[in-house]
Short mmCIF file of C-alpha atoms and ligand atoms in Angstrom, two decimals:
data_model
loop_
_atom_site.label_atom_id
_atom_site.label_comp_id
_atom_site.label_asym_id
_atom_site.label_seq_id
_atom_site.Cartn_x
_atom_site.Cartn_y
_atom_site.Cartn_z
CA MET A 1 -19.13 14.97 -12.59
CA PRO A 2 -21.50 12.97 -14.30
CA GLY A 3 -21.36 9.19 -14.13
CA VAL A 4 -22.41 6.03 -12.51
CA THR A 5 -21.08 5.93 -8.90
CA THR A 6 -21.12 3.45 -6.23
CA GLU A 7 -19.79 3.99 -2.74
CA PHE A 8 -18.84 1.28 0.00
CA THR A 9 -16.67 0.56 2.96
CA VAL A 10 -13.79 -1.71 3.15
CA THR A 11 -12.55 -3.09 6.33
CA SER A 12 -9.21 -4.89 5.62
CA PRO A 13 -6.50 -5.23 3.10
CA GLU A 14 -8.06 -8.74 2.20
CA GLN A 15 -11.28 -7.20 1.48
CA MET A 16 -9.40 -4.51 -0.50
CA GLN A 17 -7.79 -7.26 -2.79
CA GLU A 18 -11.06 -9.09 -2.99
CA LEU A 19 -12.63 -5.62 -4.43
CA GLY A 20 -9.87 -5.82 -6.90
CA ARG A 21 -10.72 -9.26 -8.13
CA ARG A 22 -14.44 -8.32 -8.39
CA LEU A 23 -13.50 -5.15 -10.27
CA ALA A 24 -11.32 -7.65 -12.68
CA LYS A 25 -14.50 -9.55 -13.72
CA LEU A 26 -15.92 -6.06 -15.22
CA LEU A 27 -12.74 -5.01 -17.08
CA ARG A 28 -11.64 -5.79 -20.55
CA ALA A 29 -9.12 -4.55 -23.07
CA GLY A 30 -8.77 -1.04 -23.55
CA ASP A 31 -9.95 0.02 -20.02
CA LEU A 32 -8.48 2.58 -18.03
CA VAL A 33 -8.85 2.51 -14.25
CA MET A 34 -7.33 5.50 -12.13
CA LEU A 35 -6.85 5.02 -8.41
CA ASN A 36 -6.73 7.90 -6.27
CA GLY A 37 -6.11 8.31 -2.53
CA GLU A 38 -2.99 9.24 -0.30
CA LEU A 39 0.04 7.16 0.24
CA GLY A 40 -0.89 3.90 2.16
CA ALA A 41 -4.65 4.31 1.19
CA GLY A 42 -4.53 0.91 -0.57
CA LYS A 43 -4.21 1.46 -4.43
CA THR A 44 -1.61 -1.01 -4.74
CA THR A 45 -3.40 -3.60 -2.76
CA LEU A 46 -6.56 -3.15 -4.95
CA THR A 47 -4.33 -3.67 -7.93
CA ARG A 48 -3.04 -6.81 -6.60
CA GLY A 49 -6.49 -8.38 -6.38
CA LEU A 50 -7.07 -6.87 -9.94
CA GLY A 51 -3.99 -8.91 -11.35
CA GLU A 52 -5.29 -12.02 -9.59
CA GLY A 53 -8.70 -11.59 -10.96
CA LEU A 54 -7.24 -10.96 -14.56
CA GLY A 55 -4.91 -14.02 -14.22
CA VAL A 56 -1.70 -12.19 -14.87
CA ARG A 57 1.81 -13.14 -14.43
CA GLY A 58 4.21 -11.48 -11.84
CA ALA A 59 3.53 -10.13 -8.43
CA VAL A 60 1.84 -6.58 -8.29
CA THR A 61 3.92 -4.26 -6.14
CA SER A 62 4.43 -0.39 -6.07
CA PRO A 63 6.03 0.52 -9.29
CA THR A 64 8.56 2.67 -7.37
CA PHE A 65 11.58 2.38 -9.39
CA VAL A 66 9.65 1.99 -12.70
CA ILE A 67 7.09 4.07 -13.97
CA ALA A 68 4.97 1.26 -15.28
CA ARG A 69 4.99 -2.52 -15.27
CA VAL A 70 3.32 -4.86 -17.62
CA HIS A 71 2.01 -8.14 -16.54
CA PRO A 72 1.20 -10.33 -19.38
CA SER A 73 -1.95 -12.72 -19.11
CA LEU A 74 -1.30 -16.31 -18.15
CA GLY A 75 -4.26 -17.12 -20.47
CA ASP A 76 -5.64 -15.40 -23.44
CA GLY A 77 -6.97 -12.26 -21.36
CA PRO A 78 -5.44 -8.88 -21.65
CA PRO A 79 -2.29 -7.77 -20.25
CA LEU A 80 -2.23 -5.50 -16.99
CA VAL A 81 -0.30 -2.35 -17.24
CA HIS A 82 0.20 -0.93 -13.85
CA ALA A 83 1.54 2.54 -13.66
CA ASP A 84 2.34 4.84 -11.05
CA ALA A 85 1.56 8.48 -12.43
CA TYR A 86 3.26 10.17 -9.20
CA ARG A 87 6.42 9.51 -11.36
CA LEU A 88 4.78 10.08 -14.60
CA GLY A 89 5.44 14.07 -14.57
CA GLY A 90 4.46 14.58 -18.01
CA GLY A 91 1.29 12.66 -18.31
CA LEU A 92 0.18 10.82 -21.41
CA ASP A 93 3.00 11.83 -23.48
CA GLU A 94 5.39 10.39 -21.27
CA MET A 95 3.37 7.13 -21.12
CA GLU A 96 3.43 6.59 -24.65
CA ASP A 97 7.10 7.15 -24.82
CA LEU A 98 7.62 4.48 -22.14
CA ASP A 99 8.06 2.18 -25.12
CA LEU A 100 6.43 -0.74 -23.08
CA ASP A 101 6.33 -2.79 -26.16
CA ILE A 102 2.21 -3.28 -25.70
CA SER A 103 -0.66 -1.79 -26.96
CA LEU A 104 -2.63 0.20 -24.55
CA PRO A 105 -5.77 -0.40 -26.37
CA GLU A 106 -5.35 -4.06 -26.05
CA SER A 107 -4.27 -3.74 -22.32
CA VAL A 108 -6.13 -3.17 -19.12
CA VAL A 109 -4.36 0.13 -17.69
CA VAL A 110 -4.37 0.94 -14.19
CA VAL A 111 -2.94 4.00 -12.80
CA GLU A 112 -2.26 5.10 -9.32
CA TRP A 113 -2.42 8.85 -8.59
CA GLY A 114 -3.48 9.60 -12.17
CA GLU A 115 -5.72 12.76 -11.56
CA GLY A 116 -4.75 15.26 -13.98
CA LYS A 117 -2.32 13.40 -15.94
CA VAL A 118 -4.00 10.74 -17.78
CA GLU A 119 -7.49 11.68 -18.47
CA GLU A 120 -6.75 12.42 -22.10
CA LEU A 121 -6.25 8.68 -22.63
CA THR A 122 -9.61 7.88 -22.83
CA ASP A 123 -13.20 9.51 -22.12
CA ASP A 124 -14.10 5.99 -20.86
CA ARG A 125 -12.52 5.39 -17.48
CA LEU A 126 -13.15 4.10 -14.10
CA HIS A 127 -12.37 6.38 -11.23
CA VAL A 128 -11.63 4.66 -7.89
CA VAL A 129 -11.13 7.06 -4.89
CA ILE A 130 -9.83 5.45 -1.54
CA HIS A 131 -9.86 7.38 1.76
CA ARG A 132 -8.92 6.27 5.17
CA ALA A 133 -11.31 6.85 7.88
CA VAL A 134 -10.70 10.55 9.11
CA GLY A 135 -8.20 10.75 11.84
CA ASP A 136 -7.15 7.13 12.61
CA THR A 137 -4.02 6.03 10.81
CA THR A 138 -4.07 2.61 12.48
CA ASP A 139 -7.46 1.71 11.47
CA GLU A 140 -7.93 -0.61 8.43
CA VAL A 141 -11.24 0.93 7.44
CA ARG A 142 -11.31 2.66 4.00
CA HIS A 143 -14.16 4.50 2.08
CA VAL A 144 -14.09 3.57 -1.54
CA THR A 145 -15.80 5.54 -4.28
CA VAL A 146 -16.12 3.98 -7.53
CA THR A 147 -17.21 6.14 -10.56
CA GLY A 148 -17.71 5.07 -14.14
CA LEU A 149 -17.35 7.81 -16.95
CA GLY A 150 -18.21 7.64 -20.68
CA GLN A 151 -20.37 5.23 -22.62
CA ARG A 152 -18.23 2.46 -21.83
CA TRP A 153 -19.49 2.54 -18.33
CA ALA A 154 -22.94 3.97 -18.71
CA THR A 155 -24.91 0.58 -18.60
CA VAL A 156 -22.39 -1.39 -16.32
CA ASP A 157 -23.90 -2.20 -12.84
CA LEU A 158 -20.99 -1.48 -10.41
CA GLY A 159 -23.18 -2.71 -7.67
CA VAL A 160 -21.81 -6.32 -8.15
CA LEU A 161 -18.53 -4.83 -6.47
CA SER A 162 -19.95 -4.62 -3.22
CA ALA A 163 -22.07 -8.00 -3.41
N1 ADP B 1 -8.79 -1.59 4.13
C1 ADP B 1 -7.43 -1.63 3.71
N2 ADP B 1 -7.46 -1.81 2.36
C2 ADP B 1 -5.99 -1.60 1.96
N3 ADP B 1 -4.91 -1.54 2.60
C3 ADP B 1 -5.14 -1.60 3.86
C4 ADP B 1 -6.40 -1.67 4.52
N4 ADP B 1 -6.31 -1.50 5.75
C5 ADP B 1 -4.74 -1.61 6.00
N5 ADP B 1 -4.03 -1.53 4.84
C6 ADP B 1 -2.51 -1.47 4.73
O1 ADP B 1 -2.28 -0.27 4.27
C7 ADP B 1 -1.34 -0.40 3.15
C8 ADP B 1 -1.86 0.07 1.86
O2 ADP B 1 -0.51 0.03 0.97
P1 ADP B 1 -0.78 0.26 -0.40
O3 ADP B 1 -1.80 -0.65 -1.16
O4 ADP B 1 0.67 -0.03 -1.11
O5 ADP B 1 -1.14 1.78 -0.74
P2 ADP B 1 -0.85 2.82 -2.12
O6 ADP B 1 -0.76 2.04 -3.03
O7 ADP B 1 -2.47 3.52 -1.78
O8 ADP B 1 0.20 3.68 -1.44
C9 ADP B 1 -0.85 -1.97 3.13
O9 ADP B 1 0.41 -2.10 4.37
C10 ADP B 1 -2.31 -2.45 3.82
O10 ADP B 1 -1.80 -3.77 4.65
MG1 MG B 2 0.99 2.25 -4.44
#
């Protein structure tokens, strides 16, 4: 898959949250971030940092009983739309049917487990894949791969994420 990729290792939940805060600085309205990784990988933890970095209202939690949650900005930035595509069987159509009362192009949209479901939303997207270190379920080590796809990310330096 062509795109700008950066890989790094995260060794604690706090670091994952910090990664989210850094990521927030790169994001603007209309951006789509897809988070992939098994249950407990740290997708929601990263999104929590992202919400902090964006300065949005409300605690970011697993959207277990809702498909998506909207966190309005506390300032004049874009709202964060946090969706769990695991529950979003039908993909984008369903997303548009959610009647979120917000405009996706004016929001930062983060989708957990979005592979194969939300790609049609935009050619420009950021893929974040989180893997636990193999064979150790208690370890806090995570391998993170961030790939920017499309024109939007072609000239963005993702290296600042691991600084
Ligand atoms: N390096 C790490 N990054 C993120 N979470 C971690 C890390 N190490 C341990 N954890 C723990 O793993 C769990 C991740 O949960 P969560 O972020 O909800 O995952 P997901 O949304 O991918 O299912 C949390 O309990 C968190 O404290
Ligand atoms: Mg989650």
